Structures are given as structure tokens and as C-alpha cells.
PDB file of N, CA, C and O in Angstrom:
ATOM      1  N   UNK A   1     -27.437  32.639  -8.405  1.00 53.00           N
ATOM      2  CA  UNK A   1     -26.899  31.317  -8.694  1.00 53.00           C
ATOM      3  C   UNK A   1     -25.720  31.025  -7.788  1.00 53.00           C
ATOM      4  O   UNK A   1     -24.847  31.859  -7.550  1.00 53.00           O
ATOM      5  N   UNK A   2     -25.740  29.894  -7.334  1.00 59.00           N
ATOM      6  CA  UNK A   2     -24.590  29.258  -6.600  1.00 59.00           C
ATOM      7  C   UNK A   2     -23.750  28.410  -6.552  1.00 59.00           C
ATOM      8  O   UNK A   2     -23.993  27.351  -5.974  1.00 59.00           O
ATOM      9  N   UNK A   3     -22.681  28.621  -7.076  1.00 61.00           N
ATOM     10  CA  UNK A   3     -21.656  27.769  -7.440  1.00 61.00           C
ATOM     11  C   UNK A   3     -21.745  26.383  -6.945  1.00 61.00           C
ATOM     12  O   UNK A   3     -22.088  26.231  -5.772  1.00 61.00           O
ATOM     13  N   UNK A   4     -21.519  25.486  -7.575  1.00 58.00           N
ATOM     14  CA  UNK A   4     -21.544  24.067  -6.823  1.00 58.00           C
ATOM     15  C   UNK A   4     -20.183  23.868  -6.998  1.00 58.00           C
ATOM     16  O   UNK A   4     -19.559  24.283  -7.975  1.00 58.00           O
ATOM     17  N   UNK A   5     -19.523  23.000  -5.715  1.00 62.00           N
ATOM     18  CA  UNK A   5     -18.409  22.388  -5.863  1.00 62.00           C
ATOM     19  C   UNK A   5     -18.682  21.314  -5.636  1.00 62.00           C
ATOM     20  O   UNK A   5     -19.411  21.005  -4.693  1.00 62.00           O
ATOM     21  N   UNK A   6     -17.910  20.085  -6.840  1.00 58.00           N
ATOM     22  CA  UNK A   6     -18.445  18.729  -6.594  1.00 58.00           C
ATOM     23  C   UNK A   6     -17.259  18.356  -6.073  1.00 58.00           C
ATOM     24  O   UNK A   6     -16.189  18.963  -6.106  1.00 58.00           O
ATOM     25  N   UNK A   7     -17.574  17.121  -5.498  1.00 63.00           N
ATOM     26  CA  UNK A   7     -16.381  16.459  -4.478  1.00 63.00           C
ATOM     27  C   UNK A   7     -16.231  14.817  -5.582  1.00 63.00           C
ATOM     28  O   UNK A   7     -17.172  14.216  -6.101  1.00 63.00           O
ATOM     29  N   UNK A   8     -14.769  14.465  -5.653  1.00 65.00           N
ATOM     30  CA  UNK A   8     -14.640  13.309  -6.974  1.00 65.00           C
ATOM     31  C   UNK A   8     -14.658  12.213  -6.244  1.00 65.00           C
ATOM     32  O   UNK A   8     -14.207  11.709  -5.216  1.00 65.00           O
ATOM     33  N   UNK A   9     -15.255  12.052  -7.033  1.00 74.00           N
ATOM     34  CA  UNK A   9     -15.664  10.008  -6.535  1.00 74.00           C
ATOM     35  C   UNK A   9     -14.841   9.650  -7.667  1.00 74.00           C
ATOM     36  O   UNK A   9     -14.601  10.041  -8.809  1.00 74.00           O
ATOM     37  N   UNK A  10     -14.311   8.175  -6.361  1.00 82.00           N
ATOM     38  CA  UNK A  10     -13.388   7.251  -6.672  1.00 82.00           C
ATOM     39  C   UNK A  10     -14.408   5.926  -6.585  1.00 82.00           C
ATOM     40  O   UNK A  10     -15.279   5.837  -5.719  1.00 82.00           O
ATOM     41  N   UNK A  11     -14.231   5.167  -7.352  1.00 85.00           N
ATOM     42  CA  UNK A  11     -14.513   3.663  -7.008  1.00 85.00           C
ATOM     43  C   UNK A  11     -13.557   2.766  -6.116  1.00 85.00           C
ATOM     44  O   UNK A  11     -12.346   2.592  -6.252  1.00 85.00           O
ATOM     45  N   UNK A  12     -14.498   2.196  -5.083  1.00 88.00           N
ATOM     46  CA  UNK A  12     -13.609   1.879  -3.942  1.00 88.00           C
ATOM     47  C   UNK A  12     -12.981   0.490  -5.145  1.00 88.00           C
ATOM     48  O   UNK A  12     -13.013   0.375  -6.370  1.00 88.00           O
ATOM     49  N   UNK A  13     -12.513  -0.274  -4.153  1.00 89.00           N
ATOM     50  CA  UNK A  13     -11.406  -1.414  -4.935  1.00 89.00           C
ATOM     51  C   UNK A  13     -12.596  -2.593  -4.624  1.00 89.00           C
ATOM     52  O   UNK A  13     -12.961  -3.468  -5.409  1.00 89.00           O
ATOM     53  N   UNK A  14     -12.865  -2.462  -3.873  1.00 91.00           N
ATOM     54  CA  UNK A  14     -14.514  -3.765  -4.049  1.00 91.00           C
ATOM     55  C   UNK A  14     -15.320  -3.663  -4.975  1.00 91.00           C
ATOM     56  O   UNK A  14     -15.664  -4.695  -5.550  1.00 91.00           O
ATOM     57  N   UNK A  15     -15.869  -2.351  -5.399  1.00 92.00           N
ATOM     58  CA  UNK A  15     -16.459  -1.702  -6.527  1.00 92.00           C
ATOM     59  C   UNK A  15     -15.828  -2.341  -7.336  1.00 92.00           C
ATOM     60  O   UNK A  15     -16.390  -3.368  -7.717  1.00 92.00           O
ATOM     61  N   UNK A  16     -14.877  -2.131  -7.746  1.00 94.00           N
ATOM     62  CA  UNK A  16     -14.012  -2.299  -9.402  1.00 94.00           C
ATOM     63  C   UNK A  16     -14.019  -3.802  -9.411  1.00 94.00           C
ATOM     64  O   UNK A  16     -14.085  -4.327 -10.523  1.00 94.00           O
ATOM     65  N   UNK A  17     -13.954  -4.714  -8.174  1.00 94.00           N
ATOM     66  CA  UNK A  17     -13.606  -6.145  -8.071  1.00 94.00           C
ATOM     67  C   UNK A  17     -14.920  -6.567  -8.388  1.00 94.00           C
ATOM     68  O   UNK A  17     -15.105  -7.587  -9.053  1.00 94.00           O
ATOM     69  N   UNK A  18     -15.647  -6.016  -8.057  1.00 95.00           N
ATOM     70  CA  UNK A  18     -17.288  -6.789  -8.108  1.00 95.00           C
ATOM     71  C   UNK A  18     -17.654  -6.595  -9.371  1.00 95.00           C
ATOM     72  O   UNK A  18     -18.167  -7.477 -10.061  1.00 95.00           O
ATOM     73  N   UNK A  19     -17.294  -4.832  -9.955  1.00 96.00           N
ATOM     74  CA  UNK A  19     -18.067  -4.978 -11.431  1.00 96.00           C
ATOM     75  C   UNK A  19     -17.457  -5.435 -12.210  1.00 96.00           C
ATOM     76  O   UNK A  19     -18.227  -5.618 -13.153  1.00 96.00           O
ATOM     77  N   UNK A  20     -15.688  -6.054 -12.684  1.00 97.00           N
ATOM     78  CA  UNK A  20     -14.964  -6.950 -13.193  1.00 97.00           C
ATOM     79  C   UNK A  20     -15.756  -8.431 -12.840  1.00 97.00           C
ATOM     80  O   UNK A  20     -15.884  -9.506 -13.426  1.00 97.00           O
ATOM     81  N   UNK A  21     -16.035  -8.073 -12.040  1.00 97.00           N
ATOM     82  CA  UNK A  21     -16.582  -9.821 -11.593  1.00 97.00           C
ATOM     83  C   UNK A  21     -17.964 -10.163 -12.349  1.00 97.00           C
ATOM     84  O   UNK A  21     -18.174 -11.190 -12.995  1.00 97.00           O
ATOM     85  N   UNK A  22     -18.635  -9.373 -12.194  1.00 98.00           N
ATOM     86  CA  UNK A  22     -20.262  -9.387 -12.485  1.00 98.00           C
ATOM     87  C   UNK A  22     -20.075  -9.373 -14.111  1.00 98.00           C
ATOM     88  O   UNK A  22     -20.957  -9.915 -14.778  1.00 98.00           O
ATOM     89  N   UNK A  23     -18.699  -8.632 -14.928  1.00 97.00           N
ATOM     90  CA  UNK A  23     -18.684  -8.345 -16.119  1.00 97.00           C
ATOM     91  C   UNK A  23     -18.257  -9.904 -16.668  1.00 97.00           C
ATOM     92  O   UNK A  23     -19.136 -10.284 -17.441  1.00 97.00           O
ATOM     93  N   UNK A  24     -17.389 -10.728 -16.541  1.00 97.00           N
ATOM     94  CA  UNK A  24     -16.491 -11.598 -16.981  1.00 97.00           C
ATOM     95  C   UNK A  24     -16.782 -12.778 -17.617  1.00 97.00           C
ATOM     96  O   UNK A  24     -16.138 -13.398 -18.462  1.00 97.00           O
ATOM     97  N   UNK A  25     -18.734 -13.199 -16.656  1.00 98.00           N
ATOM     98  CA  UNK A  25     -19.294 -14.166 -17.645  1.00 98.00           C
ATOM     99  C   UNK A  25     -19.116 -13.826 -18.606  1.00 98.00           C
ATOM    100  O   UNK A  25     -18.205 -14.320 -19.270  1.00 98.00           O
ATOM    101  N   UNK A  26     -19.947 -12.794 -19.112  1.00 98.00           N
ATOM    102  CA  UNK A  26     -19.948 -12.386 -20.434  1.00 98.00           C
ATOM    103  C   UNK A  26     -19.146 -11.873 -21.465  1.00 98.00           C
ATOM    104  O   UNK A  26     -19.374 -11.054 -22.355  1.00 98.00           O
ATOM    105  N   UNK A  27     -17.927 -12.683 -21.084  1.00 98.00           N
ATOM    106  CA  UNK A  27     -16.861 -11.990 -21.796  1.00 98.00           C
ATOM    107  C   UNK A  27     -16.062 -13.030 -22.623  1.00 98.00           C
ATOM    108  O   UNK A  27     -15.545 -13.871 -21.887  1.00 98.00           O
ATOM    109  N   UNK A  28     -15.828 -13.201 -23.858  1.00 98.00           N
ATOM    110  CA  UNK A  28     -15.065 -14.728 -24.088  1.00 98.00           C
ATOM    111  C   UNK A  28     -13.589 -14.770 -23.512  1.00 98.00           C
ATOM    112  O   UNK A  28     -13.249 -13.686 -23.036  1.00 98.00           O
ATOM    113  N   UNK A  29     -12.814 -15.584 -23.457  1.00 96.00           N
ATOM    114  CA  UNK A  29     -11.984 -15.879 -23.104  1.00 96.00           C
ATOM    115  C   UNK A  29     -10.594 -15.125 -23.654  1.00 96.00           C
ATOM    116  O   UNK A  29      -9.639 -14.547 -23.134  1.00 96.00           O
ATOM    117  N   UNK A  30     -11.145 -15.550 -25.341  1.00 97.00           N
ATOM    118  CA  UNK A  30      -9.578 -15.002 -26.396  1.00 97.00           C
ATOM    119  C   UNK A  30     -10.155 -13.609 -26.236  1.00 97.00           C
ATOM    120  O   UNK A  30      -9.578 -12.947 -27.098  1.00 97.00           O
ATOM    121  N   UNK A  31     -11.065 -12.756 -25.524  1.00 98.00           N
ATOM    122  CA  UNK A  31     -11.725 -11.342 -25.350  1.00 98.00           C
ATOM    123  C   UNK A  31     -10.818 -10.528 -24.144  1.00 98.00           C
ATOM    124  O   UNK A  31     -10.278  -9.422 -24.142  1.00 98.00           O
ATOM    125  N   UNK A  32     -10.912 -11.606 -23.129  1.00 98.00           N
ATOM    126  CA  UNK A  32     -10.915 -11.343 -21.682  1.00 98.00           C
ATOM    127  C   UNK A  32      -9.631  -9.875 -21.369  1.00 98.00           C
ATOM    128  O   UNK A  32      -9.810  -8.799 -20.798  1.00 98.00           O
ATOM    129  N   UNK A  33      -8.607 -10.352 -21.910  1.00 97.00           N
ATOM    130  CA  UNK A  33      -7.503  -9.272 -21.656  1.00 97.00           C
ATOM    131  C   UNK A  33      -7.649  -8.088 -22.175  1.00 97.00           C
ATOM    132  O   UNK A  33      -7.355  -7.071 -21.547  1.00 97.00           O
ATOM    133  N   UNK A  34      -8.122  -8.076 -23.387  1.00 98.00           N
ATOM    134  CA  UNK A  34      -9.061  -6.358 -24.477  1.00 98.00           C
ATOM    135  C   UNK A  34     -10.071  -6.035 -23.249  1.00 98.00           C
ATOM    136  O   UNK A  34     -10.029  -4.975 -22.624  1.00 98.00           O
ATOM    137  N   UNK A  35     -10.731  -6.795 -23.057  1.00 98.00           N
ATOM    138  CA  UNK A  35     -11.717  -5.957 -22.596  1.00 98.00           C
ATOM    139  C   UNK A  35     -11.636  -5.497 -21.136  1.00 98.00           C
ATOM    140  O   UNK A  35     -12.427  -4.733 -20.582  1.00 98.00           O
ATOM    141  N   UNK A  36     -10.312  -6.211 -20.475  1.00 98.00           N
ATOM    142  CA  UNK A  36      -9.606  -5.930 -18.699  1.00 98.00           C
ATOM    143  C   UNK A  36      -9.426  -4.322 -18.947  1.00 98.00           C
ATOM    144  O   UNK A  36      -9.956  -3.391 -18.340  1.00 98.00           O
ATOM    145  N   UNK A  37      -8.247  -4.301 -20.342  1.00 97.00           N
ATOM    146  CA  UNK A  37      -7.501  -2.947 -20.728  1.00 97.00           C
ATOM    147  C   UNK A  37      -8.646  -2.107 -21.145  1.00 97.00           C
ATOM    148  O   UNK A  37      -8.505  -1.016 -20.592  1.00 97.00           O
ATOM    149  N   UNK A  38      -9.693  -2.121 -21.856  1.00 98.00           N
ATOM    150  CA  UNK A  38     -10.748  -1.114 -22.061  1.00 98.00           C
ATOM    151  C   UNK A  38     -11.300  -1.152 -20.553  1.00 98.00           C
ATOM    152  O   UNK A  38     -11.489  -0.038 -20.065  1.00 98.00           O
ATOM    153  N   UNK A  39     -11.574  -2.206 -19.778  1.00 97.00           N
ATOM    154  CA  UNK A  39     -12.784  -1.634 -19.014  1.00 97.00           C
ATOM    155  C   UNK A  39     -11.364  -0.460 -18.415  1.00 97.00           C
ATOM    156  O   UNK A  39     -11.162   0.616 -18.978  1.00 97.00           O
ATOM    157  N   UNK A  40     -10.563  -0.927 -17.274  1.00 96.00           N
ATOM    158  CA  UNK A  40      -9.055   0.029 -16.731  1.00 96.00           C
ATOM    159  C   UNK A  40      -9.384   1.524 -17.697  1.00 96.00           C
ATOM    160  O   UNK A  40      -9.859   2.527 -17.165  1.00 96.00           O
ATOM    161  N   UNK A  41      -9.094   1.463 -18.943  1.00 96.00           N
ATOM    162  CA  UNK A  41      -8.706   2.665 -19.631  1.00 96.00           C
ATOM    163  C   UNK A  41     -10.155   3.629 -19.232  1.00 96.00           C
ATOM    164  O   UNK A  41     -10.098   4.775 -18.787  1.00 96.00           O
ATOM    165  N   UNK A  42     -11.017   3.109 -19.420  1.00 95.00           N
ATOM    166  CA  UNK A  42     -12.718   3.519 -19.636  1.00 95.00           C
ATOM    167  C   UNK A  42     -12.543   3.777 -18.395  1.00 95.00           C
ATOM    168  O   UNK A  42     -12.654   4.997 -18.279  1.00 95.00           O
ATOM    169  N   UNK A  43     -12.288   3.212 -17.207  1.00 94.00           N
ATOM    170  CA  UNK A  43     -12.843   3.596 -15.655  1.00 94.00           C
ATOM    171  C   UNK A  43     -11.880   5.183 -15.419  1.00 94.00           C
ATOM    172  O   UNK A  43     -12.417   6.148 -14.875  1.00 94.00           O
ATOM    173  N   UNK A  44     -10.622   5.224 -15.852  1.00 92.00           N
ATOM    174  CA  UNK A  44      -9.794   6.570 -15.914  1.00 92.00           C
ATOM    175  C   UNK A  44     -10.003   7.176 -16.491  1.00 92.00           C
ATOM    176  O   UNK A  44     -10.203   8.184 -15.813  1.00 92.00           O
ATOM    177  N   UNK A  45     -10.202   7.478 -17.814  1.00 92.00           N
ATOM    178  CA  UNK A  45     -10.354   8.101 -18.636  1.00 92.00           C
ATOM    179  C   UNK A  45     -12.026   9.372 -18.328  1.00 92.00           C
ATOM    180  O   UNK A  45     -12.318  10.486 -18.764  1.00 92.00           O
ATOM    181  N   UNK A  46     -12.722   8.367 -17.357  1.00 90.00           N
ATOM    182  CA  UNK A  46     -14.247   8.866 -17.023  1.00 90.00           C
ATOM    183  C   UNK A  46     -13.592   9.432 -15.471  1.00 90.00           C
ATOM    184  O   UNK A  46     -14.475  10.105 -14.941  1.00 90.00           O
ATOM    185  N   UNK A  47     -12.382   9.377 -14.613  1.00 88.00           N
ATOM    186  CA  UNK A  47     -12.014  10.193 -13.396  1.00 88.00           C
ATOM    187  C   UNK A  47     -12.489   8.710 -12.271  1.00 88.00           C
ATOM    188  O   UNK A  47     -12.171   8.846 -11.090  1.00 88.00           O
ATOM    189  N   UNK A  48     -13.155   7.495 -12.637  1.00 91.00           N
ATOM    190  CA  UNK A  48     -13.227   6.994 -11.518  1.00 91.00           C
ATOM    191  C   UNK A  48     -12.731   5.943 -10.777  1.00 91.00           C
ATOM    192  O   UNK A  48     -13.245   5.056 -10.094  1.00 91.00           O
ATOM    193  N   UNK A  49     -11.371   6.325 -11.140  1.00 89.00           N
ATOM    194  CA  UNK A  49     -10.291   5.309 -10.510  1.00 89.00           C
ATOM    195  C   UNK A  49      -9.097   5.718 -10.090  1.00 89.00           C
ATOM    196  O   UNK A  49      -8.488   6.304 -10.986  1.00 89.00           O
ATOM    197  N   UNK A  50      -8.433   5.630  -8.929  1.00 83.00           N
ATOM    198  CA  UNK A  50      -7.574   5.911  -8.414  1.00 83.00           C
ATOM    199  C   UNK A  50      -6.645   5.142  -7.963  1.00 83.00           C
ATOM    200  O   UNK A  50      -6.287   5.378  -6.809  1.00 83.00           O
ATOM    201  N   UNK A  51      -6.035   4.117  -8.625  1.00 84.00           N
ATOM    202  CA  UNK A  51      -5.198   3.154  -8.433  1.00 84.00           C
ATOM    203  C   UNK A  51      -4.153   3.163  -8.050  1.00 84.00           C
ATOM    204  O   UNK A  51      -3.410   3.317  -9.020  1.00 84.00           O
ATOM    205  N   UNK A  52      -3.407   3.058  -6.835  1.00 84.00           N
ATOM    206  CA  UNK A  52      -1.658   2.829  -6.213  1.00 84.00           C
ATOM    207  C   UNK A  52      -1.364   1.466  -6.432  1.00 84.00           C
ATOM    208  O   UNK A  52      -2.059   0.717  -7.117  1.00 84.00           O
ATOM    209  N   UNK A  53      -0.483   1.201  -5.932  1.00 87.00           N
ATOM    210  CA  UNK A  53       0.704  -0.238  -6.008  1.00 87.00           C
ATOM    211  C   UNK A  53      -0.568  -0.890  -5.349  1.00 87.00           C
ATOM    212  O   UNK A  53      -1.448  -1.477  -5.979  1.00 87.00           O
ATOM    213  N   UNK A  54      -0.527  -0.662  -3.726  1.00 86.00           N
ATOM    214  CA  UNK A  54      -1.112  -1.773  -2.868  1.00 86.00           C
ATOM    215  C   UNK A  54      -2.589  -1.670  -3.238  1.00 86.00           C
ATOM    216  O   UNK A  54      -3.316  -1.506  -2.259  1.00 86.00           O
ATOM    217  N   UNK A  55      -3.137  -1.721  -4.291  1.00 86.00           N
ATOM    218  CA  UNK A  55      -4.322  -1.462  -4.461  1.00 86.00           C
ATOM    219  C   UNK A  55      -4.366  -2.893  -5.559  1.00 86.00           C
ATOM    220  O   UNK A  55      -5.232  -3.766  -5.515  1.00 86.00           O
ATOM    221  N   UNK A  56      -3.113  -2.845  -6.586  1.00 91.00           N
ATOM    222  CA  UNK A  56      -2.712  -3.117  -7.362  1.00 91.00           C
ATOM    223  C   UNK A  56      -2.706  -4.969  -6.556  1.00 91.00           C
ATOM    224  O   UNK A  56      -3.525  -5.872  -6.723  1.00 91.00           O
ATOM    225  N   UNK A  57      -1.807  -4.950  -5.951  1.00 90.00           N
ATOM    226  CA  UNK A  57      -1.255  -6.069  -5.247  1.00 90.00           C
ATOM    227  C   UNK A  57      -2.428  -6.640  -4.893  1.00 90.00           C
ATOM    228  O   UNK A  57      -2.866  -7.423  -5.735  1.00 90.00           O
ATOM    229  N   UNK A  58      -3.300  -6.448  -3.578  1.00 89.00           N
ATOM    230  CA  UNK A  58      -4.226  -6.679  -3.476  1.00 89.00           C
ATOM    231  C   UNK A  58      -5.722  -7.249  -4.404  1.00 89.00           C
ATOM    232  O   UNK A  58      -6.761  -7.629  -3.864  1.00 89.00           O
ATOM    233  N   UNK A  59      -5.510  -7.187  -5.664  1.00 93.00           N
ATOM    234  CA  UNK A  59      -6.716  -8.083  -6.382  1.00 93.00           C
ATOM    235  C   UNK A  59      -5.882  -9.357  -6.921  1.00 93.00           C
ATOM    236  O   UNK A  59      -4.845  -9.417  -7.581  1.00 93.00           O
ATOM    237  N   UNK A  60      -6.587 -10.188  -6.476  1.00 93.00           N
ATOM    238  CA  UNK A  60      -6.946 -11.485  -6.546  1.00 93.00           C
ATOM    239  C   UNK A  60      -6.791 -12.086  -8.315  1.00 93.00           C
ATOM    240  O   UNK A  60      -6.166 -13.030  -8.798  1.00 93.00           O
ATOM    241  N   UNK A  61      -7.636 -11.080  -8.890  1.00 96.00           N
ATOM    242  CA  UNK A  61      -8.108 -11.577 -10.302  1.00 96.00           C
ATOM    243  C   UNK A  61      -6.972 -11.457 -11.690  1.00 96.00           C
ATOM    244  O   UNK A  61      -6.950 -10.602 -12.575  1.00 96.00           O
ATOM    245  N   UNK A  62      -6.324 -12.324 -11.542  1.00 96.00           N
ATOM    246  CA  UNK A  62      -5.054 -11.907 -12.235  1.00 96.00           C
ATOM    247  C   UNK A  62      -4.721 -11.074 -13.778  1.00 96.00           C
ATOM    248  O   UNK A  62      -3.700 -10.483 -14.129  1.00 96.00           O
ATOM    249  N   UNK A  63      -5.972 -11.290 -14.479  1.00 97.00           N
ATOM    250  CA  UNK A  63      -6.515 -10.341 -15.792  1.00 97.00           C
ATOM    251  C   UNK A  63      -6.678  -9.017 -15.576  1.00 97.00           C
ATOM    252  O   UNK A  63      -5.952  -8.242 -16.198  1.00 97.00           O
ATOM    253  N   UNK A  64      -7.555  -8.564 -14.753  1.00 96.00           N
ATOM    254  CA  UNK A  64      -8.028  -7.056 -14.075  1.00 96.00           C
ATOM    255  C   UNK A  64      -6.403  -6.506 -13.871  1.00 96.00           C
ATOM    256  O   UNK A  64      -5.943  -5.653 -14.630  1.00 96.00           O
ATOM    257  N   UNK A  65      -5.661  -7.056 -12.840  1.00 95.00           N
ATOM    258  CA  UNK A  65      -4.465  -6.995 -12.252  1.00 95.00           C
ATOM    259  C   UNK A  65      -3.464  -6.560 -13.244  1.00 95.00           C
ATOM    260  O   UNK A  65      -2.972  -5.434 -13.321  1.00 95.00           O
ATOM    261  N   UNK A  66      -3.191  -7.690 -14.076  1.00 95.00           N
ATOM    262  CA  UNK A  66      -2.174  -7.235 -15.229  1.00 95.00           C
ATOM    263  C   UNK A  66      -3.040  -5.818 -16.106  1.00 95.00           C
ATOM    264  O   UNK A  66      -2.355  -4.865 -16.479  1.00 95.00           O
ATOM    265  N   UNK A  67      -4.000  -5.828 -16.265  1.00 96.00           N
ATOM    266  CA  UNK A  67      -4.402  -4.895 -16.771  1.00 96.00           C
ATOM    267  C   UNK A  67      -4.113  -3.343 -16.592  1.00 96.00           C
ATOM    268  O   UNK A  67      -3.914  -2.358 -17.303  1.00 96.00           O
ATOM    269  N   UNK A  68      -4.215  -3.726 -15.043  1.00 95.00           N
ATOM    270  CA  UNK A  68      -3.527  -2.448 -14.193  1.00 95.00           C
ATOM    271  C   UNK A  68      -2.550  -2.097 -13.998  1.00 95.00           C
ATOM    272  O   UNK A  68      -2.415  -0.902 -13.738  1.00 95.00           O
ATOM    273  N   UNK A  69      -1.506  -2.889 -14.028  1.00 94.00           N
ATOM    274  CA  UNK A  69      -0.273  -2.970 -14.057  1.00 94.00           C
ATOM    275  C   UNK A  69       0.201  -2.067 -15.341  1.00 94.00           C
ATOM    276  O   UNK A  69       0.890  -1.047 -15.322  1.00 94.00           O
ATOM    277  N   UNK A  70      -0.428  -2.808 -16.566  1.00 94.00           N
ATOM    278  CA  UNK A  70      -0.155  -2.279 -17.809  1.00 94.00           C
ATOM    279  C   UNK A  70      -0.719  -1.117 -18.075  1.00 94.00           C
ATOM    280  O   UNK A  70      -0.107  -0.438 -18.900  1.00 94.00           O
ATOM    281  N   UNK A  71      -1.864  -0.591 -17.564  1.00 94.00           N
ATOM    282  CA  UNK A  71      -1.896   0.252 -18.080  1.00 94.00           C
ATOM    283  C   UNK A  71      -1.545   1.665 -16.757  1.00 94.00           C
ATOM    284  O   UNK A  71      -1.579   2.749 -17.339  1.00 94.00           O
ATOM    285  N   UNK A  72      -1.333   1.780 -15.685  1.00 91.00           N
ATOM    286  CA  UNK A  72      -0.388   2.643 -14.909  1.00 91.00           C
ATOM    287  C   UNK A  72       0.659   2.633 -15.009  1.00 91.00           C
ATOM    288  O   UNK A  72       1.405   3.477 -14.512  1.00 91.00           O
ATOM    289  N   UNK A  73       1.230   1.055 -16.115  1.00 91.00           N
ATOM    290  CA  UNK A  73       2.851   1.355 -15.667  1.00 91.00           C
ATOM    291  C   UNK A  73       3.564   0.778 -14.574  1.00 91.00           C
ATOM    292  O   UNK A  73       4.666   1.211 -14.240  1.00 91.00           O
ATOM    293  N   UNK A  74       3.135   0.051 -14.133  1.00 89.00           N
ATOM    294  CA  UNK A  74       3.880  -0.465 -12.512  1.00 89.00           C
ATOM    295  C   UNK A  74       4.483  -1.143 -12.430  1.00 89.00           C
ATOM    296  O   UNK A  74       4.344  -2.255 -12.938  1.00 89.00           O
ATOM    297  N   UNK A  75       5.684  -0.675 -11.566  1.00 85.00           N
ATOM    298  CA  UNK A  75       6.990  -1.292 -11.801  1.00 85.00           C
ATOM    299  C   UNK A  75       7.229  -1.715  -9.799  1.00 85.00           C
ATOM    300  O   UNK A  75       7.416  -0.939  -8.862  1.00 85.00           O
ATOM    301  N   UNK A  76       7.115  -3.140  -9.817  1.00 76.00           N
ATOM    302  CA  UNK A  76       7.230  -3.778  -8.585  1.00 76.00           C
ATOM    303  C   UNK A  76       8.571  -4.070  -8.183  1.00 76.00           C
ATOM    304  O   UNK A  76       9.354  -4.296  -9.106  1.00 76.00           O
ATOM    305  N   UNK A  77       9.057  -4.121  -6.898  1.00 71.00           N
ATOM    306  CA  UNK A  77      10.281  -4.378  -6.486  1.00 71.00           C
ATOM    307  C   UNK A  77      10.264  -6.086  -6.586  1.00 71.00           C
ATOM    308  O   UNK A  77       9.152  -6.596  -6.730  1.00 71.00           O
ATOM    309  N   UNK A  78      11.320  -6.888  -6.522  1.00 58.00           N
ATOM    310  CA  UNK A  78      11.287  -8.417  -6.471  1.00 58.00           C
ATOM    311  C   UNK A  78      10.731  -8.836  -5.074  1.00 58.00           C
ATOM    312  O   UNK A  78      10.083  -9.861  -4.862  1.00 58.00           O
ATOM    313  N   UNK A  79      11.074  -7.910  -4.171  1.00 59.00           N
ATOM    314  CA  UNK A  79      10.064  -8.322  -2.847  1.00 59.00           C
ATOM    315  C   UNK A  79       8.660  -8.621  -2.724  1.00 59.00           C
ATOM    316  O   UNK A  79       8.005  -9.366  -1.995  1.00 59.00           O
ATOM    317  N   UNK A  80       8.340  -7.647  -3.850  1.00 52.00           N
ATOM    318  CA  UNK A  80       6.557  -7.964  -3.973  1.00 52.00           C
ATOM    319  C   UNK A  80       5.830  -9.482  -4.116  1.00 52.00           C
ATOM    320  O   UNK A  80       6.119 -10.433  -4.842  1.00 52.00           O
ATOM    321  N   UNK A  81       5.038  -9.348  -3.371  1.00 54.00           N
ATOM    322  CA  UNK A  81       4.385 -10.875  -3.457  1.00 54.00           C
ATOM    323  C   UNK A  81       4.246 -11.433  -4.712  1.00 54.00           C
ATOM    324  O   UNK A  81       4.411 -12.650  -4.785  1.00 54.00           O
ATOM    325  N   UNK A  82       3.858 -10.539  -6.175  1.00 52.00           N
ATOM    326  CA  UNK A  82       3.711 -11.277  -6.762  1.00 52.00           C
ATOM    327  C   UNK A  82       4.503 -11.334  -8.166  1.00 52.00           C
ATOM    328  O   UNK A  82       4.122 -11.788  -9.245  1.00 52.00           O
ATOM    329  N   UNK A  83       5.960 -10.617  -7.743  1.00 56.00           N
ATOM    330  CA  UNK A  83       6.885 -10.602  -8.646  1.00 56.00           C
ATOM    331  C   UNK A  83       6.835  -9.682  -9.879  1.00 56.00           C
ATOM    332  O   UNK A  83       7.619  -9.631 -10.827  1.00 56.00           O
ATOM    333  N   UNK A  84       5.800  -9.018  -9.651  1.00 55.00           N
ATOM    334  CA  UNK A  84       5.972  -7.517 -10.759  1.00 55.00           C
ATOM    335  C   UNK A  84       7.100  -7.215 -10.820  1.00 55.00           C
ATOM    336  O   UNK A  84       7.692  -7.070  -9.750  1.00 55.00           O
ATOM    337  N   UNK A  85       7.823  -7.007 -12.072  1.00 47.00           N
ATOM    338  CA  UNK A  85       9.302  -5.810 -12.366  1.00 47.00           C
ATOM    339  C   UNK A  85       8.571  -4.771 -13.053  1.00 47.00           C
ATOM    340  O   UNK A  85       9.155  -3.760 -13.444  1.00 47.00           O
TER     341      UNK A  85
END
């Protein structure tokens, strides 16, 4: 028998943008922020997310975004484009 070493997959940041995207019809509105913070918690919690600041900064979708924010914790300088403290 021969040991396998697996190598960890990350979901790139298009990945996460597209399947937030593809998810959101179907999501109600007074829903939308529960289910930003479950999908975030669910994508870590399973190893496939690797989220920094400029990763952070970079999405567009301002629900997903705060989601991320909130749930890594991220604390932005006032320089940041989009005013995270």
C-alpha cells in the first residue's frame, strides 16, 4: 500500500463569485445575509476557502463581501476602497 498525499484545493475567487451568483436567485431577500454567512461558514468549515484582505476587497457583491468580512474578522485601514474598520 501507498501512501497518498493529497494536495488542498482552494476555490479560486471566481469560483466562490460564480457559485454565490448562480446561488442568489434562489434565495429570498429577508434570507440573503443567513444564507451569505452559512454558505462563507460551510465553504471553511469543508477546507475550501482561503480568503485574505485583497481577496476580500475585490468582490463586487456586497452581501458575499460583508459576509466575509464578518465572518474572518476583517479589520480594514480607512484607506481601503471600501471603508472597512
Amino acid at each position: 500500500l501507498r501512501a497518498h498525499t493529497f494536495r488542498r484545493f482552494y476555490m479560486s475567487e471566481e469560483a466562490l463569485i460564480d457559485l454565490w451568483s448562480r446561488m442568489k436567485p434562489f434565495i429570498s431577500k429577508g434570507d440573503m445575509l443567513n444564507a451569505a454567512d452559512m454558505f462563507v461558514s460551510s465553504l471553511d468549515e469543508h477546507g475550501l476557502i482561503d480568503v485574505n484582505e485583497h481577496v476580500v476587497l475585490s468582490i463586487g457583491d456586497p452581501v458575499l463581501k460583508d459576509a466575509l468580512v464578518s465572518y474572518y474578522d476583517l479589520e480594514f485601514d480607512e484607506d481601503d476602497e471600501d471603508g472597512y474598520e
